[in-house]
Amino acid sequence: MLLPIVTVTSPKLHAPSRPTVFWPFRFTVGLCGYILLQRIMCLFYILPLPKSLIVMPHSPDILQVLGICSCLVLGFFLLAPRRKPSSRSFPPGPPGKFLVGNLQNLPRGGSEWVKHRDLARQYNDPVFFRVFGKPVISINSAAVANDLLEGKGLLYSDRPRLPSVKELAGYGWNLILKSYHEGWAAHRKVVAQRLHPSIVHSQYRPVMEQEVLLFLKRLQARPDNLFKSIKLTTGAIIVMITYGHQVTDEADPYIEMMEQARAAGEKTLGAALVDIVPFFQHIPTWFPGAAFKRHALSRRKNAQELRAIPYNNIKRDLADGTAAPSIVSALIEDVFSGAGELTELDIQDLGGTFYTTGADTTATAVINFVLAMMLYPDVQRKAQDELDAVVGRHRLPGFGDRENLSYIPCVLKELLRWRPVAPLAAPHYTTEDDEYNGWHIPAHTTVIPNIWAILHDEETYSDPESFIPERFIGAAKEADPAFVFGFGRRVCPGRFFADDSLFLLVASILHVFTISKPRDEAGTEFEPAVTWSSGLVSVPTLFPYTLSARQTVAPELGFM
């Protein structure tokens, strides 16, 4: 049966329905609020006094109007009826300032996970903030995460509105960002079914093995291209299982779209001021300080193409009878056979989620692994010795070897604990009021889970800054870093797939190559300086390295 090809150029963003408000009023409120905010932040030395108010000729009339608007908004704040002060006790946190609250205290500007941990040490856990009246808490310990995110998952597993990412940038279709009322449960059920361990083992492992073999051959030919090869391989695996498309090189359009999506997520999710005060999304793009809006709007085209282009391509291939087996092709066939309840827009959402979510996290974990082996050569030698003993020198490691390996699984656990790819998890959101340890946590509170702090707690992990796989061996082994995959109802449904692909890549690299520190012009080894980005996925800066084939293994595998 021929399937119609539907070109989607402007997909729905599934924004939650809200009462219609006359747009000039919303614009005026946003503009006046922004001007007032700028004035207040300058008054309290949060921002330097701007040299010009707005980017247009300095008309006295305009300045008078803006001044009047600022006074009106200030009057609204000062004279509007106020609620009686609550007698309830909120969790401890830094004292706030007039109107802006804890805007200055909310960690920003790099290494936010360390700053949140330091605040928890100072005030207790969880830490409470209030920014322009909006409550926020950060969770920095396993005990609080277990009590709230795991034990009270129904209350703590929604998502905040996040207009910078969902409404402005257009990524509201991504399952990670969806709130309860945006079809989250139905979409998550499909993802969990398609990434069930039994399906991963039977259908996706052969794809991983094929792509990892190509990766090793590319690396043998271009050892200086390690990081690009890692990203290409993880992307190729995801594209093949999602859309049945074979990626051949870095110029593949699917890989280019994925890289653009990665760039769009460089800023910390939920960190933009507009995500705390949503009406700021209505300020014009030319206004000073509106860079967040210009950045977000520049990503809308990519957000639309990520869903529409691969989807239309696979529908065309199904109509031609040339489509390879994939997740999206199976979902489309279910729709047209009447076996599924999903719509075509649902399938586009799910395809985009598979496409954009898995590759970047796995690639980042493998790059962190390269750094760890460079800094801890004894760990690398011990892992290679185990592979030589279990796998031998005549073949590559496979999934069947995993049950006979004891040290490699500990290396993987320590890798995820040492440098979690998402040190601050995507923010949660409370749906109802809650009481915890005598503290009141209001409904509609944004919750920031600090995975890095939990996995670097000195009371749980000895010498947490060091890479020590042995911490997971023996009777006194330390806690499993399972929180790296999320919490409660928001735990990552693709964790089994990610674990398999990470194992095969790490074991294969260790078996065929040795990673060591780079050398300077004098031939002396040095330790490169590395920093990590503040995006939802924390990506390390690229660093120099030395990669050499293991002469005792590689020739017998036919690579040299």
XYZ file of C-alpha atoms in Angstrom:
560
model
C 0.000 0.000 0.000
C 1.337 3.413 -0.953
C 1.677 5.699 2.031
C 1.125 9.438 1.596
C 4.092 11.655 2.309
C 3.210 14.491 4.622
C 5.616 17.399 4.762
C 5.525 19.040 8.148
C 7.038 22.493 8.100
C 5.636 23.901 11.310
C 4.894 21.140 13.822
C 2.872 21.791 16.908
C 4.945 22.448 19.974
C 2.420 20.979 22.434
C 2.530 24.025 24.664
C 0.102 23.735 27.558
C -3.201 25.430 26.931
C -3.718 28.651 28.822
C -6.421 31.318 28.884
C -6.094 33.695 25.947
C -4.728 37.103 26.953
C -4.839 40.125 24.658
C -1.303 40.150 23.191
C -0.592 43.896 23.548
C -1.259 43.576 27.259
C 1.135 40.632 27.553
C 3.749 42.507 25.555
C 3.379 45.646 27.672
C 3.582 43.721 30.930
C 6.662 41.880 29.711
C 8.329 45.067 28.478
C 7.560 47.041 31.617
C 8.636 44.176 33.819
C 11.878 43.869 31.936
C 12.619 47.585 32.238
C 11.832 47.507 35.939
C 13.998 44.435 36.394
C 16.905 46.130 34.630
C 16.536 49.205 36.833
C 16.361 47.146 40.028
C 19.329 44.975 39.081
C 21.374 48.098 38.385
C 20.213 49.608 41.683
C 21.434 46.595 43.636
C 24.635 46.313 41.563
C 23.561 43.020 40.012
C 24.100 44.496 36.545
C 26.166 47.506 35.457
C 24.161 50.568 34.509
C 23.537 50.318 30.743
C 24.973 53.055 28.547
C 21.788 53.160 26.547
C 18.332 52.076 27.480
C 17.233 50.663 24.172
C 18.661 50.336 20.719
C 16.913 53.248 19.039
C 17.258 57.047 18.966
C 16.984 58.572 22.430
C 13.607 60.218 22.214
C 12.541 62.101 25.380
C 8.977 60.925 24.760
C 10.079 57.300 24.658
C 12.136 57.654 27.823
C 9.215 59.341 29.591
C 6.832 56.587 28.541
C 9.233 53.899 29.680
C 9.790 55.700 32.958
C 6.031 55.925 33.546
C 5.660 52.226 32.710
C 8.394 51.381 35.196
C 6.631 53.399 37.894
C 3.316 51.703 37.138
C 4.815 48.243 37.443
C 6.637 49.225 40.619
C 3.371 50.551 41.997
C 1.700 47.281 41.146
C 4.309 45.378 43.139
C 4.122 47.743 46.091
C 0.385 48.441 46.271
C -1.205 45.214 45.063
C -2.961 43.205 47.782
C -0.521 40.849 49.424
C -1.046 37.494 50.989
C -0.481 37.277 54.687
C 3.014 36.044 55.510
C 3.057 32.279 55.733
C 3.799 30.742 59.105
C 5.201 27.705 57.339
C 8.930 27.097 57.406
C 10.681 26.652 54.073
C 13.944 24.726 53.687
C 17.041 26.779 54.535
C 18.687 28.907 51.875
C 20.477 32.193 51.258
C 18.663 35.441 52.113
C 17.122 37.204 49.140
C 16.894 40.818 48.009
C 13.907 43.032 47.433
C 11.783 41.830 44.488
C 14.540 39.822 42.778
C 14.863 37.386 45.681
C 17.751 34.944 45.230
C 18.519 35.861 41.633
C 22.162 36.471 42.550
C 22.437 33.315 44.645
C 21.140 30.849 42.075
C 24.351 29.305 40.652
C 25.224 30.287 37.089
C 28.309 30.877 34.971
C 29.965 27.447 34.962
C 30.405 24.512 37.371
C 26.921 25.131 38.756
C 26.896 21.643 40.286
C 29.876 22.537 42.513
C 28.251 25.823 43.562
C 24.988 24.055 44.452
C 26.953 21.530 46.528
C 28.759 24.330 48.365
C 25.450 26.038 49.172
C 24.098 22.755 50.546
C 27.132 22.473 52.806
C 26.471 25.997 54.040
C 22.685 25.851 54.533
C 21.630 22.149 54.575
C 19.862 20.023 51.985
C 17.615 20.758 50.179
C 18.518 24.403 49.544
C 15.609 26.797 49.029
C 15.628 29.781 46.655
C 12.926 32.230 45.666
C 13.459 34.163 42.430
C 10.845 36.824 41.629
C 8.466 34.927 43.873
C 9.045 31.580 42.147
C 10.217 28.788 44.512
C 13.233 26.662 43.570
C 15.036 23.931 45.528
C 18.232 22.044 44.790
C 18.766 18.474 45.990
C 22.377 17.549 46.695
C 22.304 14.289 48.666
C 21.188 10.719 48.062
C 19.053 10.760 51.212
C 16.898 13.689 50.069
C 16.765 12.368 46.488
C 15.507 9.016 47.763
C 12.932 10.621 50.055
C 11.499 13.082 47.533
C 12.287 12.080 43.941
C 12.022 8.340 44.515
C 9.685 8.060 47.505
C 7.262 10.780 46.355
C 7.633 10.378 42.610
C 4.045 11.377 41.835
C 4.536 14.785 43.467
C 8.054 15.477 42.210
C 8.230 14.146 38.634
C 6.584 16.851 36.543
C 8.560 19.322 34.434
C 8.546 23.138 34.699
C 7.349 25.190 31.760
C 10.855 26.059 30.404
C 9.745 28.522 27.693
C 13.326 29.181 26.533
C 13.677 25.604 25.319
C 10.120 24.491 24.632
C 8.179 27.511 23.402
C 10.899 29.761 21.966
C 13.409 27.218 20.639
C 10.667 24.756 19.690
C 11.927 21.575 21.378
C 8.759 20.987 23.378
C 8.208 17.724 21.492
C 11.153 16.055 23.261
C 10.042 13.471 25.817
C 12.617 14.683 28.339
C 10.937 18.107 28.431
C 7.278 17.070 28.357
C 5.121 17.627 31.421
C 2.415 15.218 32.563
C -0.392 16.923 30.621
C 1.543 16.962 27.324
C 1.221 13.267 26.503
C 4.276 12.251 28.507
C 2.944 8.937 29.838
C 1.890 7.564 26.438
C 5.168 8.562 24.796
C 7.293 7.194 27.609
C 5.485 3.869 27.394
C 6.428 3.566 23.721
C 10.068 4.457 24.411
C 10.276 1.922 27.245
C 8.807 -0.782 25.002
C 11.143 -0.051 22.077
C 14.196 0.074 24.370
C 13.309 -2.933 26.501
C 16.397 -5.054 27.292
C 15.089 -8.000 25.258
C 14.706 -5.818 22.146
C 18.045 -4.106 22.724
C 19.759 -7.510 22.911
C 18.067 -9.069 19.894
C 17.727 -6.133 17.483
C 20.176 -3.372 18.379
C 23.312 -5.191 19.475
C 24.147 -6.265 15.873
C 23.951 -2.594 14.823
C 26.303 -1.622 17.647
C 28.804 -4.334 16.697
C 28.813 -3.262 13.052
C 29.306 0.432 13.835
C 32.005 -0.195 16.466
C 33.985 -2.278 13.967
C 33.809 0.610 11.481
C 34.857 2.955 14.293
C 37.987 0.919 15.036
C 38.959 0.870 11.373
C 38.482 4.634 11.076
C 40.546 5.136 14.201
C 43.334 2.924 12.912
C 43.500 5.050 9.755
C 43.110 8.400 11.576
C 44.171 8.118 15.254
C 44.204 11.926 15.419
C 40.454 12.008 14.715
C 39.318 10.215 17.871
C 36.688 12.651 19.143
C 34.971 13.127 15.794
C 34.991 9.358 15.276
C 33.342 8.821 18.653
C 30.554 11.296 17.856
C 30.097 9.825 14.376
C 29.798 6.286 15.738
C 27.318 7.037 18.520
C 25.267 9.122 16.086
C 25.331 6.403 13.428
C 24.025 3.812 15.901
C 21.099 6.022 16.923
C 20.220 7.004 13.343
C 20.237 3.377 12.171
C 17.957 2.040 14.908
C 15.633 5.071 14.768
C 15.302 5.618 11.012
C 17.138 2.735 9.314
C 19.538 5.196 7.686
C 23.182 4.169 7.195
C 25.574 6.986 8.098
C 28.825 6.923 6.145
C 30.726 10.066 7.130
C 30.647 13.273 9.169
C 28.990 15.203 6.331
C 25.852 13.070 6.541
C 22.847 15.429 6.907
C 21.480 13.397 9.827
C 24.738 13.885 11.735
C 24.829 17.591 10.893
C 21.288 18.106 12.217
C 22.216 16.194 15.370
C 25.272 18.392 15.889
C 23.117 21.513 15.554
C 20.770 20.144 18.207
C 23.731 19.499 20.483
C 24.849 23.105 20.077
C 21.337 24.271 20.964
C 21.554 22.521 24.323
C 24.829 24.086 25.416
C 23.106 26.386 27.903
C 21.946 24.875 31.158
C 18.356 23.725 30.945
C 16.155 25.960 33.068
C 18.960 28.423 33.839
C 17.646 31.240 31.628
C 15.818 33.963 33.529
C 12.825 33.540 31.221
C 12.378 29.997 32.560
C 11.821 31.442 36.024
C 9.824 34.508 34.930
C 8.013 33.277 31.784
C 6.455 36.599 30.740
C 9.951 37.811 29.747
C 9.522 35.757 26.584
C 7.305 38.574 25.263
C 10.044 41.229 25.213
C 11.187 42.111 21.662
C 14.327 40.519 20.269
C 16.008 43.909 19.734
C 15.754 44.822 23.399
C 19.001 44.892 25.472
C 19.434 41.620 27.335
C 17.198 39.686 24.924
C 20.083 37.555 23.642
C 18.402 34.512 25.202
C 15.393 35.025 22.933
C 17.472 35.549 19.799
C 19.470 32.411 20.592
C 16.336 30.351 21.221
C 14.487 31.533 18.115
C 17.528 30.771 15.958
C 17.083 27.091 16.898
C 13.464 26.737 15.809
C 14.330 25.724 12.253
C 16.556 22.929 13.543
C 13.841 21.789 15.966
C 11.367 21.476 13.089
C 13.786 19.779 10.701
C 14.851 17.201 13.284
C 11.311 15.854 13.318
C 10.045 16.444 9.808
C 12.948 15.595 7.481
C 13.832 12.089 8.747
C 10.146 11.262 9.144
C 9.255 12.229 5.584
C 12.300 10.380 4.258
C 11.274 7.147 5.908
C 7.669 7.498 4.722
C 8.983 7.883 1.189
C 11.142 4.764 1.603
C 8.172 2.810 2.961
C 6.120 3.850 -0.045
C 8.952 2.742 -2.364
C 9.464 -0.520 -0.500
C 13.090 0.366 0.298
C 12.811 1.207 4.011
C 15.180 -0.637 6.347
C 13.780 -1.958 9.649
C 13.722 0.751 12.314
C 11.761 2.065 15.275
C 9.984 4.769 13.281
C 9.124 2.526 10.321
C 7.530 0.027 12.713
C 5.491 2.771 14.400
C 4.307 4.127 11.031
C 3.228 0.671 9.891
C 1.288 0.241 13.139
C -0.580 3.495 12.465
C -1.592 2.552 8.933
C -2.552 -0.983 9.941
C -4.772 0.321 12.735
C -2.737 -1.483 15.386
C -1.447 1.616 17.159
C -2.996 4.589 18.930
C -0.284 7.087 17.993
C -0.756 9.902 15.507
C 1.806 10.894 12.897
C 2.798 13.887 15.023
C 3.321 11.534 17.970
C 5.673 9.424 15.852
C 7.607 12.507 14.789
C 7.961 13.498 18.445
C 9.203 10.041 19.396
C 11.568 9.805 16.443
C 13.075 13.168 17.327
C 13.463 12.087 20.961
C 15.308 8.871 20.048
C 17.373 10.762 17.505
C 18.591 13.591 19.732
C 18.817 12.051 23.188
C 21.042 8.982 23.089
C 24.024 9.872 20.922
C 25.316 12.952 22.734
C 25.294 11.401 26.207
C 27.106 8.252 25.075
C 29.694 10.216 23.081
C 30.396 12.448 26.081
C 30.829 9.427 28.357
C 33.333 7.857 25.935
C 35.326 11.113 25.702
C 35.414 11.225 29.521
C 36.678 7.628 29.413
C 39.565 8.666 27.142
C 40.535 11.320 29.688
C 40.300 8.863 32.586
C 42.566 6.312 30.907
C 45.077 9.060 30.142
C 45.154 10.205 33.760
C 45.025 6.739 35.342
C 47.290 4.408 33.316
C 47.278 1.723 36.025
C 43.513 1.350 35.615
C 43.960 1.043 31.848
C 46.617 -1.681 32.181
C 44.497 -3.660 34.619
C 41.475 -3.473 32.302
C 43.564 -4.531 29.296
C 45.009 -7.467 31.216
C 41.494 -8.690 32.003
C 40.434 -8.410 28.356
C 43.529 -10.327 27.229
C 42.745 -13.104 29.713
C 39.015 -13.387 28.971
C 38.736 -12.437 25.289
C 42.161 -13.458 24.036
C 44.128 -11.885 21.219
C 42.351 -13.423 18.269
C 39.095 -11.434 18.287
C 37.321 -8.320 19.482
C 35.352 -8.290 22.744
C 31.636 -8.971 22.413
C 28.523 -8.867 24.542
C 28.930 -12.548 25.392
C 32.159 -11.755 27.223
C 30.577 -9.346 29.667
C 29.436 -11.946 32.182
C 33.033 -13.197 32.458
C 34.497 -9.747 33.046
C 34.646 -8.362 36.581
C 36.860 -5.273 36.324
C 35.515 -3.702 33.109
C 31.964 -3.287 34.553
C 33.516 -1.485 37.528
C 35.396 0.819 35.142
C 32.057 1.690 33.520
C 30.390 2.407 36.864
C 33.275 4.574 37.980
C 33.264 6.420 34.666
C 29.619 7.435 35.128
C 30.192 8.354 38.780
C 33.456 10.261 38.236
C 32.130 12.518 35.465
C 28.331 12.201 35.140
C 27.332 13.394 31.680
C 24.403 15.357 33.163
C 25.751 16.703 36.475
C 22.518 18.648 36.970
C 19.575 16.534 35.868
C 16.729 18.084 33.904
C 14.657 20.009 36.467
C 11.653 18.401 38.133
C 8.504 20.249 39.232
C 6.158 19.726 42.153
C 2.467 19.255 41.442
C 1.225 19.715 45.035
C 2.313 21.171 48.355
C 4.527 18.875 50.419
C 5.949 18.721 53.931
C 9.442 17.319 54.454
C 11.401 17.198 57.724
C 9.253 20.016 59.087
C 9.778 22.176 56.001
C 7.126 23.298 53.554
C 7.814 22.772 49.841
C 5.132 24.582 47.798
C 3.388 23.300 44.717
C 4.907 24.549 41.449
C 8.442 24.453 42.841
C 11.271 23.882 40.364
C 13.507 21.086 41.655
C 17.162 20.865 40.559
C 18.680 17.408 41.215
C 22.463 17.671 41.615
C 23.671 14.277 40.392
C 27.312 15.339 40.580
C 27.044 16.242 44.290
C 25.310 12.955 45.100
C 28.018 10.934 43.322
C 30.842 12.973 44.896
C 29.584 12.806 48.473
C 32.602 12.092 50.682
C 30.399 10.245 53.165
C 29.433 7.761 50.437
C 32.526 7.623 48.210
C 36.098 7.678 49.483
C 38.330 10.126 47.589
C 35.471 10.975 45.188
C 37.592 13.124 42.849
C 39.816 10.161 41.928
C 39.017 7.439 39.380
C 38.972 4.212 41.435
C 37.020 1.274 39.899
C 38.022 -0.907 42.869
C 35.495 0.972 45.007
C 32.797 -1.289 43.484
C 34.603 -4.572 44.224
C 34.395 -6.720 47.358
C 32.220 -6.851 50.438
C 32.840 -3.200 51.317
C 31.934 -1.902 47.872
C 30.440 1.562 47.678
C 26.996 2.608 46.441
C 26.066 1.916 42.835
C 25.879 5.230 40.902
C 22.418 4.403 39.521
C 21.229 7.999 40.012
C 23.241 8.938 36.933
C 20.229 7.740 34.893
C 17.727 9.931 36.723
C 15.112 9.638 39.426
C 11.685 8.154 40.027
C 9.256 8.293 37.140
C 11.772 10.305 35.116
C 14.491 7.643 35.136
C 15.997 7.262 31.656
C 14.101 4.560 29.692
C 17.114 4.192 27.381
C 19.576 3.240 30.115
C 19.890 -0.390 28.955
C 20.667 0.699 25.403
C 23.174 3.296 26.645
C 24.856 0.760 28.910
C 25.311 -1.729 26.056
C 26.740 0.784 23.591
C 29.085 2.244 26.214
C 30.364 -1.209 27.179
C 31.158 -2.217 23.613
C 32.926 1.045 22.770
C 35.007 1.100 25.961
C 35.979 -2.579 25.806
C 36.909 -2.347 22.114
C 39.068 0.759 22.562
C 40.884 -0.830 25.502
C 41.481 -4.075 23.610
C 42.955 -2.498 20.473
C 44.546 0.780 21.594
C 46.453 2.354 24.469
C 45.707 5.945 25.499
C 48.451 8.055 27.050
C 49.246 11.678 27.839
C 50.372 13.989 25.041
C 53.980 15.136 24.730
C 55.303 18.633 24.253
C 57.964 19.686 21.757
C 60.691 18.420 24.088
C 59.059 14.993 24.246
C 57.899 15.365 27.842
C 54.449 14.108 28.816
C 52.054 16.708 30.182
C 48.554 16.693 31.637
C 46.125 18.795 29.567
C 43.747 21.239 31.232
C 40.105 20.265 30.736
C 36.886 22.077 31.612
C 33.271 20.983 31.190
C 30.398 22.937 29.667
C 27.266 23.921 31.572
C 24.716 22.385 29.228
C 22.219 19.714 30.174
C 24.912 17.382 28.846
C 28.229 18.591 30.282
C 30.760 18.203 27.477
C 34.528 18.395 28.111
C 36.663 20.751 26.086
C 38.710 18.917 23.485
C 42.149 17.963 24.744
C 45.341 16.536 23.207
C 46.129 12.840 23.663
C 48.334 10.045 22.366
C 46.680 6.970 20.863
C 48.774 3.951 19.900
C 47.820 0.485 18.693
C 48.600 -2.386 21.034
C 51.192 -4.309 19.049
C 50.373 -7.543 20.836
C 46.735 -7.398 19.752
C 46.105 -5.190 16.732
C 48.178 -7.094 14.112
C 46.354 -10.336 14.845
C 43.024 -8.580 14.317
C 44.079 -7.346 10.885
C 44.129 -3.630 11.735
C 47.864 -3.036 11.191
